[in-house]
Short mmCIF file of C-alpha atoms in Angstrom, two decimals:
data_model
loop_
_atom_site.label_atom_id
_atom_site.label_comp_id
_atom_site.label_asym_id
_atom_site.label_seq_id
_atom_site.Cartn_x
_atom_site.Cartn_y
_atom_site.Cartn_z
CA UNK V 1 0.00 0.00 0.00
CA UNK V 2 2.92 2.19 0.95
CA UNK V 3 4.59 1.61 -2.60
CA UNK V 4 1.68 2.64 -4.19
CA UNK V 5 0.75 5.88 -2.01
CA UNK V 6 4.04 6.81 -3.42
CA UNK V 7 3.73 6.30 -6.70
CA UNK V 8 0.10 8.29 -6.79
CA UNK V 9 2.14 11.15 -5.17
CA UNK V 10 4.46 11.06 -7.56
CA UNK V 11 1.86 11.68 -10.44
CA UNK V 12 0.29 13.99 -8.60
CA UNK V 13 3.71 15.80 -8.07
CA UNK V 14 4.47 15.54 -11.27
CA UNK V 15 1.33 15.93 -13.21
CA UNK V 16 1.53 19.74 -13.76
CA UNK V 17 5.08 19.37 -14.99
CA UNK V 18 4.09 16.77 -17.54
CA UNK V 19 0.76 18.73 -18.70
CA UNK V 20 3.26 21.69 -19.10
CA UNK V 21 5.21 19.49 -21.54
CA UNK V 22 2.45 18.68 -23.73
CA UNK V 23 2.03 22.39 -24.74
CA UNK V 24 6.00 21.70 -26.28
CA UNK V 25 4.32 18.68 -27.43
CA UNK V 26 1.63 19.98 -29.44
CA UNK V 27 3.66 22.87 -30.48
CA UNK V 28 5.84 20.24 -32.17
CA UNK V 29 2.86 18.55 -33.91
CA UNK V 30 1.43 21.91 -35.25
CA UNK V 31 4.26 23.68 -36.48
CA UNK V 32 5.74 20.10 -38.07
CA UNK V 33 2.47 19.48 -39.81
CA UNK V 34 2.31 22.70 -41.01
CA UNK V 35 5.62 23.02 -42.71
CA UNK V 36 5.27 19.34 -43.65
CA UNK V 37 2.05 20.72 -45.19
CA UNK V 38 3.52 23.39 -47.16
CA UNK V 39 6.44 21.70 -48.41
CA UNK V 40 4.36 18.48 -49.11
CA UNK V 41 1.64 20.46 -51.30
CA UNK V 42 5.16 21.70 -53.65
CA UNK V 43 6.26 17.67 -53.45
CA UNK V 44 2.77 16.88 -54.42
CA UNK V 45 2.02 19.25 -57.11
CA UNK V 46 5.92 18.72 -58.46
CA UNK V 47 4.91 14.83 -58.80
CA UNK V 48 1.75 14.76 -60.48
CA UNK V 49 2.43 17.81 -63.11
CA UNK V 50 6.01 18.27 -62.74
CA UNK V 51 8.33 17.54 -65.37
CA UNK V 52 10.42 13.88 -65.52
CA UNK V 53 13.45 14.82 -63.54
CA UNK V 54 11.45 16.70 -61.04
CA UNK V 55 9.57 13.81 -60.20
CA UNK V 56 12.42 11.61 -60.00
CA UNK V 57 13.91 14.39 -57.40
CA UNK V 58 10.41 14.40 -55.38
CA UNK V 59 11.01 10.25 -55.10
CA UNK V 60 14.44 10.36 -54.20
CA UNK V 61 13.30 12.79 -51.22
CA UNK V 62 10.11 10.59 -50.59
CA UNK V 63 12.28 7.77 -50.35
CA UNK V 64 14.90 9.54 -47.98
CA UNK V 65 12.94 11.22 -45.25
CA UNK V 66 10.64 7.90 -45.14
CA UNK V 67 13.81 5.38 -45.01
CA UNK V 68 16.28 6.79 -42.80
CA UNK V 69 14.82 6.85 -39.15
CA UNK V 70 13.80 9.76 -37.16
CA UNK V 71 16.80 9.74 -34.65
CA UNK V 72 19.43 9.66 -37.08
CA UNK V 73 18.05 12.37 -39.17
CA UNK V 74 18.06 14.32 -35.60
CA UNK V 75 21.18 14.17 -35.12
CA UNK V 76 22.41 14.30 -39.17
CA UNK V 77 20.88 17.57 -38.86
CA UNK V 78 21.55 19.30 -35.55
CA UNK V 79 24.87 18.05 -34.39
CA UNK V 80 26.00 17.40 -38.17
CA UNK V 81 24.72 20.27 -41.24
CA UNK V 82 23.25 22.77 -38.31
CA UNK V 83 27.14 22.59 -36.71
CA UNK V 84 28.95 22.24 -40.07
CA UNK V 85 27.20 25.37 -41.18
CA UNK V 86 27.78 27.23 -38.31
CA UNK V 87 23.58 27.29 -37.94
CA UNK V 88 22.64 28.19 -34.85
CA UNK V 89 18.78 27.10 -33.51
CA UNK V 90 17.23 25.44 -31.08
CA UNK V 91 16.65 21.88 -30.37
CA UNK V 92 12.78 23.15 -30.71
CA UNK V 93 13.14 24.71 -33.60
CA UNK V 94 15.59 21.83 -35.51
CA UNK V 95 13.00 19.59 -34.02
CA UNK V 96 10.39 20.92 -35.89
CA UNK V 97 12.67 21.08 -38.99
CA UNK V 98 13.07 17.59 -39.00
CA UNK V 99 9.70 16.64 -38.61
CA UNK V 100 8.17 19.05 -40.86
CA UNK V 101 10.99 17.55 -43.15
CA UNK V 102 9.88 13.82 -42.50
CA UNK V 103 6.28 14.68 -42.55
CA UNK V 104 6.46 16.43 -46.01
CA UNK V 105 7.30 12.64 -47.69
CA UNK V 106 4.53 11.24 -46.53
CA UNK V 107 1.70 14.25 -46.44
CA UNK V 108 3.01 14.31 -49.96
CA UNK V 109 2.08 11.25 -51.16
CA UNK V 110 -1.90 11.61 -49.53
CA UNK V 111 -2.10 14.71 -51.23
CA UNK V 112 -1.11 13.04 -54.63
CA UNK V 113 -3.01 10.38 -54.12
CA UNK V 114 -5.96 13.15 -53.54
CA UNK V 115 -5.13 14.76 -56.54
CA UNK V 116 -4.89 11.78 -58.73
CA UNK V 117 -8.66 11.01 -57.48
CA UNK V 118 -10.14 14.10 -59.07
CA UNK V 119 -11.39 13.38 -62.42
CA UNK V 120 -9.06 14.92 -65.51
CA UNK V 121 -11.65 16.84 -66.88
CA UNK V 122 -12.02 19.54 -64.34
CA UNK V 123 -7.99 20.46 -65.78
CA UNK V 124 -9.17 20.20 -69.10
CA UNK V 125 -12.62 21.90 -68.50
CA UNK V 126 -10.85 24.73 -66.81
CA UNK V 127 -8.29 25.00 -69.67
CA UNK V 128 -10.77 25.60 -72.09
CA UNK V 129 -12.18 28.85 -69.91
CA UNK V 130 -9.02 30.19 -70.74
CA UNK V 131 -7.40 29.29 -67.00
CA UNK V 132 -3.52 28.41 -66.83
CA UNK V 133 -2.29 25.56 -65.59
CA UNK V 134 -0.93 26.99 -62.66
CA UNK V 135 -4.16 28.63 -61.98
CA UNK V 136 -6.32 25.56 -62.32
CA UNK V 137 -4.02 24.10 -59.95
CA UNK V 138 -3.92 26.63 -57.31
CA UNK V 139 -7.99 27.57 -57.85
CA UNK V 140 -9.14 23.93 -58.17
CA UNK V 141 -7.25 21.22 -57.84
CA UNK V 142 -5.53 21.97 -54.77
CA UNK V 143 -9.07 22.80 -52.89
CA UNK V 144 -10.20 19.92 -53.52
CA UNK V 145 -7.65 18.06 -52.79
CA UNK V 146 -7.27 19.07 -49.29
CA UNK V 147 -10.61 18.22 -48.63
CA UNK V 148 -9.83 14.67 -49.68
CA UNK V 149 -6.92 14.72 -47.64
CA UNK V 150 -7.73 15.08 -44.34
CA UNK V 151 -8.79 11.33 -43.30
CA UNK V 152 -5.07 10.84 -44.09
CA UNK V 153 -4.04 13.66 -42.04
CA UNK V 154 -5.73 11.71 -39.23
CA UNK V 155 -3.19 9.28 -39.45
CA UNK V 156 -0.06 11.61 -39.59
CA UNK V 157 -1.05 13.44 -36.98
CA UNK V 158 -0.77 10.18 -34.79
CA UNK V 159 2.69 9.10 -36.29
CA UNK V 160 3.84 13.06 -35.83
CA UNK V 161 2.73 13.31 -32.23
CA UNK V 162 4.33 9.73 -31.64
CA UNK V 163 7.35 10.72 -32.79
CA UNK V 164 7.73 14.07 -31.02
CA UNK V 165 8.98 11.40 -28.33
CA UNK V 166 12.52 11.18 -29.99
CA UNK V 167 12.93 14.96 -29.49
CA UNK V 168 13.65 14.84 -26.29
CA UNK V 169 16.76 12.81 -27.40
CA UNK V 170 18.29 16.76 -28.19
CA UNK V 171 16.96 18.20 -25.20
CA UNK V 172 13.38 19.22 -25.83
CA UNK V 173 11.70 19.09 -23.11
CA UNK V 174 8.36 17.85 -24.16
CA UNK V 175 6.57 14.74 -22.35
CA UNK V 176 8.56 11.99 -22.61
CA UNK V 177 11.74 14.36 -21.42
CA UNK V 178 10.03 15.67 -18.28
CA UNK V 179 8.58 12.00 -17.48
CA UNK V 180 12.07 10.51 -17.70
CA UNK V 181 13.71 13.68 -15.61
CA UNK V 182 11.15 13.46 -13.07
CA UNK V 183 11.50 9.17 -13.17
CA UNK V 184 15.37 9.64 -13.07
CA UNK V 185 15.47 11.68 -9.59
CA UNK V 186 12.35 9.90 -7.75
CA UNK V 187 13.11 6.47 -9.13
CA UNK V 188 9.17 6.15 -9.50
CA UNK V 189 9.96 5.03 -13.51
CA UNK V 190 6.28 3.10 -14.07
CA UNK V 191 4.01 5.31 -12.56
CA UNK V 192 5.58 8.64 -14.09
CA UNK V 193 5.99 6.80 -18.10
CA UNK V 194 2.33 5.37 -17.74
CA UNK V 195 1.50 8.74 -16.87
CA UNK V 196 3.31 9.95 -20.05
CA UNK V 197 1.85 7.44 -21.90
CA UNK V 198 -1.74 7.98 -20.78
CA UNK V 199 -1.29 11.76 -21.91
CA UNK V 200 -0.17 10.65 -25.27
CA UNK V 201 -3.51 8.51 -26.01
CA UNK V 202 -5.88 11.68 -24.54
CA UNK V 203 -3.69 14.03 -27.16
CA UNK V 204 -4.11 11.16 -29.78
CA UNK V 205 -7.82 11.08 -29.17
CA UNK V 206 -8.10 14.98 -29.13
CA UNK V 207 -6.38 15.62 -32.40
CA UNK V 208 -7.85 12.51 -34.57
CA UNK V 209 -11.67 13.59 -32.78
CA UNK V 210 -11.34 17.34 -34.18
CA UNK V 211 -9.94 16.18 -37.84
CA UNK V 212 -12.38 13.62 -37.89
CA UNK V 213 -15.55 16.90 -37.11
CA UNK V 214 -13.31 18.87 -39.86
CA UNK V 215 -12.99 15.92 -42.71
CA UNK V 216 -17.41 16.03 -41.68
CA UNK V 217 -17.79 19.47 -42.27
CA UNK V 218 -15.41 19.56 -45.59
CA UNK V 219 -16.12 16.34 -46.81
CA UNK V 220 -17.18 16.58 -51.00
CA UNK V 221 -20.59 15.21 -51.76
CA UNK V 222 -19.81 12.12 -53.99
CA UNK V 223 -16.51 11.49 -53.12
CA UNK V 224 -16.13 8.50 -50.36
CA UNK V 225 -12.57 9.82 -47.84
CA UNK V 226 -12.64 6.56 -45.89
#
């Protein structure tokens, strides 16, 4: 009884540090996922309309970021190009870099996919109104497809917030960082990574819940996103 009055104390102790760390959490997932989003839509785009060698270049970084795991491309980047080119940021912000980075291969390939699923006559249709092809893209292709695209964004936002984990591997001090600080000086390790863990699956089921009332409220009559 005594052993486990201690370990409740020590997640009650430690609670408000942990919550604390979620906000560096979630800042990871959000700012990842958006620069994975922005660089994913030129990956996409590049791809499906993009001349031969520029798709072969999209592939080669598809296969790259989705290959080479997350810690090594951590530490390729901050301890290895950051430091060889004198780049100075924080482990937040190269963090964030590398994720958005890794992100961008595979929020890529769901927005291609979305793209691919619109039928070829809405280019051709808006061709013929005198639209160019940039245009068509930008006006309606790209609208569409990021309507289709957000039951896949479901998914990466799981892998993305399950991989913020690694981060603490340069010092971030999101979740998993605090829980194993905390876990290293009271010695109560399975209470405090349970507790870690349980605030993982509540931000899991927070994020997937709202994208699954967005893909609702966006989804195209006609079209089936599941």
């Amino acid at each position: 009884m005594g052993s486990m009055t201690e370990s409740l104390a020590a997640i009650r102790e430690a609670l408000p540090y942990l919550l604390h760390g979620s906000l560096v959490t979630v800042g990871l997932v959000i700012f990842a996922m958006a620069l994975g989003l922005v660089i994913g839509t030129l990956l996409a785009v590049g791809q499906v309309y993009g001349s031969e060698w520029v798709r072969r270049v999209v592939l080669v970084y598809v296969w790259f970021f989705r290959g080479v795991p997350l810690l090594v491309l951590l530490f390729l980047f901050y301890f290895g190009l950051f430091t060889l080119f004198r780049i100075n940021i924080s482990a937040f912000t190269a963090s964030v870099f590398v994720l958005g980075l890794i992100s961008a291969a595979y929020q890529s390939q769901i927005l291609r996919g979305a793209i691919l699923s619109l039928p070829e006559g809405q280019m051709k249709a808006a061709r013929a109104m005198g639209m160019s092809e940039t245009q068509c893209i930008l006006l309606i292709i790209l609208p569409q497809a990021f309507r289709l695209s957000v039951p896949g964004w479901s998914n990466e936002y799981s892998i993305v917030l399950k991989d913020t984990a690694v981060s603490y591997a340069l010092g971030v001090m999101e979740v998993m960082a605090r829980a194993h600080f905390v876990a290293s000086r009271t010695y109560e390790h399975l209470p405090l990574y349970f507790t870690a863990g349980v605030i993982f699956l509540v931000l899991t089921y927070l994020g997937t819940k709202a994208l699954r009332i967005v893909e609702e409220r966006v989804r195209i009559p006609g079209y089936a996103n599941r």
